Amino acid sequence: MDCIFCKIANGEIPSATLYEDDMFRVILDVNPASKGHALILPKEHAKDLYELSDETASRALTLARDMAAKMTDALDCEGLNLVQNNGEIAGQTVFHFHMHLIPRYRGDTVKVGWKPYRLTDEMKTELLSALK
Ligand code: AMP
Ligand code: ZN
């Protein structure tokens, strides 16, 4: 399998690494949305959230928390978006699970958004019966 994030995560391709342990590598995004935009990459290949192992899934969020604290402290950002895309429809372009850590600054040009609409009673009933 020819997966660029497998190669980066496992050190076969050099990267701007902010953190590394036995399961993860955190790197700077090559096309950042804001100063310090980083990617959390598991070393074990999983295409997306659906394929993630229990261990990777649980450690990913504690690592995101720790990186967020470290980055906020070091970069003096005011907040941070944790973004994770699954599938082409959702904007995924590299099919190896990753999480974006996007530091937020006053006046930055980052856009993470959607146009909200009203949840009707009918929609609610349908969704609760499908998902509950
Ligand atoms: P996504 O759209 O969620 O799949 O995000 C993929 C991200 O990976 C984008 O923000 C790219 O800029 C970033 N990216 C792609 N190739 C590399 C690379 N070789 N090194 C660092 N970041 C990369
Ligand atoms: Zn991979």
mmCIF file of C-alpha atoms and ligand atoms in Angstrom:
data_model
loop_
_atom_site.group_PDB
_atom_site.id
_atom_site.type_symbol
_atom_site.label_atom_id
_atom_site.label_comp_id
_atom_site.label_asym_id
_atom_site.label_seq_id
_atom_site.Cartn_x
_atom_site.Cartn_y
_atom_site.Cartn_z
ATOM 1 C CA MET A 1 0.000 0.000 0.000
ATOM 2 C CA ASP A 2 1.324 3.383 -0.970
ATOM 3 C CA CYS A 3 0.214 5.705 1.820
ATOM 4 C CA ILE A 4 2.086 8.973 2.329
ATOM 5 C CA PHE A 5 0.955 9.401 5.943
ATOM 6 C CA CYS A 6 2.122 5.848 6.794
ATOM 7 C CA LYS A 7 5.528 6.828 5.447
ATOM 8 C CA ILE A 8 5.585 10.150 7.307
ATOM 9 C CA ALA A 9 4.224 8.707 10.565
ATOM 10 C CA ASN A 10 6.782 5.914 10.525
ATOM 11 C CA GLY A 11 9.692 8.191 9.637
ATOM 12 C CA GLU A 12 10.342 6.920 6.093
ATOM 13 C CA ILE A 13 9.687 10.437 4.779
ATOM 14 C CA PRO A 14 11.078 13.350 6.809
ATOM 15 C CA SER A 15 8.587 15.766 8.300
ATOM 16 C CA ALA A 16 8.450 18.764 10.634
ATOM 17 C CA THR A 17 7.738 16.678 13.732
ATOM 18 C CA LEU A 18 6.378 18.347 16.874
ATOM 19 C CA TYR A 19 5.875 15.164 18.864
ATOM 20 C CA GLU A 20 6.425 11.432 18.505
ATOM 21 C CA ASP A 21 5.717 8.355 20.596
ATOM 22 C CA ASP A 22 5.249 4.648 19.898
ATOM 23 C CA MET A 23 1.787 5.160 18.368
ATOM 24 C CA PHE A 24 1.678 8.677 16.920
ATOM 25 C CA ARG A 25 3.572 11.416 15.167
ATOM 26 C CA VAL A 26 2.402 15.028 15.186
ATOM 27 C CA ILE A 27 3.608 17.134 12.257
ATOM 28 C CA LEU A 28 3.148 20.608 10.839
ATOM 29 C CA ASP A 29 0.670 20.717 7.965
ATOM 30 C CA VAL A 30 2.451 21.607 4.733
ATOM 31 C CA ASN A 31 -0.429 23.932 3.726
ATOM 32 C CA PRO A 32 -1.502 25.448 7.030
ATOM 33 C CA ALA A 33 -4.796 27.191 7.660
ATOM 34 C CA SER A 34 -3.177 29.183 10.466
ATOM 35 C CA LYS A 35 0.152 29.510 12.266
ATOM 36 C CA GLY A 36 0.964 26.190 13.923
ATOM 37 C CA HIS A 37 -1.632 24.070 12.057
ATOM 38 C CA ALA A 38 -0.611 20.534 12.965
ATOM 39 C CA LEU A 39 -1.710 16.998 12.102
ATOM 40 C CA ILE A 40 -1.914 14.059 14.486
ATOM 41 C CA LEU A 41 -1.021 10.887 12.598
ATOM 42 C CA PRO A 42 -1.299 7.377 14.051
ATOM 43 C CA LYS A 43 1.569 5.108 12.995
ATOM 44 C CA GLU A 44 -0.855 2.248 12.420
ATOM 45 C CA HIS A 45 -2.771 2.659 9.159
ATOM 46 C CA ALA A 46 -6.514 3.211 9.363
ATOM 47 C CA LYS A 47 -8.267 4.852 6.441
ATOM 48 C CA ASP A 48 -10.581 6.918 8.586
ATOM 49 C CA LEU A 49 -12.520 7.072 11.850
ATOM 50 C CA TYR A 50 -14.589 4.024 10.883
ATOM 51 C CA GLU A 51 -11.467 1.845 10.752
ATOM 52 C CA LEU A 52 -9.761 3.075 13.915
ATOM 53 C CA SER A 53 -8.732 0.524 16.549
ATOM 54 C CA ASP A 54 -9.975 1.034 20.135
ATOM 55 C CA GLU A 55 -6.493 1.800 21.401
ATOM 56 C CA THR A 56 -5.706 4.361 18.707
ATOM 57 C CA ALA A 57 -9.126 5.938 19.101
ATOM 58 C CA SER A 58 -8.788 6.447 22.826
ATOM 59 C CA ARG A 59 -5.193 7.637 22.789
ATOM 60 C CA ALA A 60 -5.846 10.020 19.899
ATOM 61 C CA LEU A 61 -8.066 12.265 21.979
ATOM 62 C CA THR A 62 -5.783 12.421 25.000
ATOM 63 C CA LEU A 63 -2.937 13.330 22.664
ATOM 64 C CA ALA A 64 -5.103 16.005 20.999
ATOM 65 C CA ARG A 65 -5.834 17.450 24.437
ATOM 66 C CA ASP A 66 -2.152 17.520 25.400
ATOM 67 C CA MET A 67 -1.058 19.009 22.078
ATOM 68 C CA ALA A 68 -3.802 21.641 22.285
ATOM 69 C CA ALA A 69 -2.546 22.726 25.707
ATOM 70 C CA LYS A 70 1.082 22.822 24.574
ATOM 71 C CA MET A 71 0.303 24.707 21.353
ATOM 72 C CA THR A 72 -1.975 27.220 23.038
ATOM 73 C CA ASP A 73 0.724 27.948 25.558
ATOM 74 C CA ALA A 74 3.557 28.185 23.028
ATOM 75 C CA LEU A 75 1.724 30.017 20.244
ATOM 76 C CA ASP A 76 -0.460 32.247 22.346
ATOM 77 C CA CYS A 77 -3.548 31.430 20.270
ATOM 78 C CA GLU A 78 -6.967 32.153 21.728
ATOM 79 C CA GLY A 79 -8.521 28.809 20.881
ATOM 80 C CA LEU A 80 -8.172 25.889 18.547
ATOM 81 C CA ASN A 81 -10.301 23.819 16.155
ATOM 82 C CA LEU A 82 -9.958 20.066 16.208
ATOM 83 C CA VAL A 83 -11.025 18.928 12.718
ATOM 84 C CA GLN A 84 -11.242 15.410 11.394
ATOM 85 C CA ASN A 85 -12.592 14.592 7.920
ATOM 86 C CA ASN A 86 -13.948 11.212 6.813
ATOM 87 C CA GLY A 87 -14.586 10.510 3.146
ATOM 88 C CA GLU A 88 -14.212 12.646 0.070
ATOM 89 C CA ILE A 89 -17.664 14.152 0.642
ATOM 90 C CA ALA A 90 -16.447 15.453 4.007
ATOM 91 C CA GLY A 91 -13.264 16.946 2.582
ATOM 92 C CA GLN A 92 -10.826 14.104 3.288
ATOM 93 C CA THR A 93 -7.961 14.192 0.810
ATOM 94 C CA VAL A 94 -5.440 11.871 2.479
ATOM 95 C CA PHE A 95 -6.941 8.490 3.295
ATOM 96 C CA HIS A 96 -4.988 7.738 6.449
ATOM 97 C CA PHE A 97 -6.821 8.859 9.608
ATOM 98 C CA HIS A 98 -5.587 12.195 10.924
ATOM 99 C CA MET A 99 -6.772 15.016 13.115
ATOM 100 C CA HIS A 100 -6.130 18.671 12.374
ATOM 101 C CA LEU A 101 -5.167 20.972 15.234
ATOM 102 C CA ILE A 102 -5.849 24.479 13.959
ATOM 103 C CA PRO A 103 -4.829 27.271 16.329
ATOM 104 C CA ARG A 104 -7.167 30.278 16.194
ATOM 105 C CA TYR A 105 -6.146 33.902 16.381
ATOM 106 C CA ARG A 106 -8.169 37.097 16.300
ATOM 107 C CA GLY A 107 -8.565 38.203 12.685
ATOM 108 C CA ASP A 108 -7.346 34.931 11.163
ATOM 109 C CA THR A 109 -8.752 33.664 7.855
ATOM 110 C CA VAL A 110 -9.729 30.163 8.980
ATOM 111 C CA LYS A 111 -13.176 28.934 7.971
ATOM 112 C CA VAL A 112 -14.664 25.863 9.600
ATOM 113 C CA GLY A 113 -18.373 26.076 9.150
ATOM 114 C CA TRP A 114 -21.787 25.117 7.895
ATOM 115 C CA LYS A 115 -25.130 26.802 7.373
ATOM 116 C CA PRO A 116 -27.431 25.648 10.172
ATOM 117 C CA TYR A 117 -31.122 24.991 9.601
ATOM 118 C CA ARG A 118 -33.989 24.320 11.999
ATOM 119 C CA LEU A 119 -34.527 20.774 13.257
ATOM 120 C CA THR A 120 -38.257 20.112 12.828
ATOM 121 C CA ASP A 121 -40.289 17.699 14.989
ATOM 122 C CA GLU A 122 -40.639 15.431 11.971
ATOM 123 C CA MET A 123 -36.883 15.306 11.405
ATOM 124 C CA LYS A 124 -36.297 14.717 15.091
ATOM 125 C CA THR A 125 -38.730 11.769 15.168
ATOM 126 C CA GLU A 126 -37.173 10.223 12.094
ATOM 127 C CA LEU A 127 -33.636 10.647 13.365
ATOM 128 C CA LEU A 128 -34.354 9.347 16.849
ATOM 129 C CA SER A 129 -36.018 6.256 15.427
ATOM 130 C CA ALA A 130 -33.052 5.623 13.124
ATOM 131 C CA LEU A 131 -30.253 6.353 15.564
ATOM 132 C CA LYS A 132 -31.336 5.742 19.133
HETATM 133 P P1 AMP B 1 -7.699 16.233 4.850
HETATM 134 O O1 AMP B 1 -8.321 17.168 3.856
HETATM 135 O O2 AMP B 1 -8.417 16.211 6.166
HETATM 136 O O3 AMP B 1 -7.484 14.851 4.281
HETATM 137 O O4 AMP B 1 -6.294 16.875 5.175
HETATM 138 C C1 AMP B 1 -5.103 16.513 4.585
HETATM 139 C C2 AMP B 1 -4.088 17.525 5.052
HETATM 140 O O5 AMP B 1 -2.804 16.988 4.876
HETATM 141 C C3 AMP B 1 -4.120 18.865 4.306
HETATM 142 O O6 AMP B 1 -4.288 19.928 5.237
HETATM 143 C C4 AMP B 1 -2.760 18.923 3.618
HETATM 144 O O7 AMP B 1 -2.242 20.224 3.573
HETATM 145 C C5 AMP B 1 -1.929 18.007 4.494
HETATM 146 N N1 AMP B 1 -0.813 17.342 3.840
HETATM 147 C C6 AMP B 1 -0.838 16.626 2.689
HETATM 148 N N2 AMP B 1 0.383 16.118 2.415
HETATM 149 C C7 AMP B 1 1.191 16.522 3.430
HETATM 150 C C8 AMP B 1 2.578 16.335 3.719
HETATM 151 N N3 AMP B 1 3.378 15.629 2.908
HETATM 152 N N4 AMP B 1 3.071 16.894 4.848
HETATM 153 C C9 AMP B 1 2.280 17.618 5.668
HETATM 154 N N5 AMP B 1 0.968 17.826 5.444
HETATM 155 C C10 AMP B 1 0.430 17.301 4.343
HETATM 156 ZN ZN ZN B 2 -1.435 4.985 5.973
#
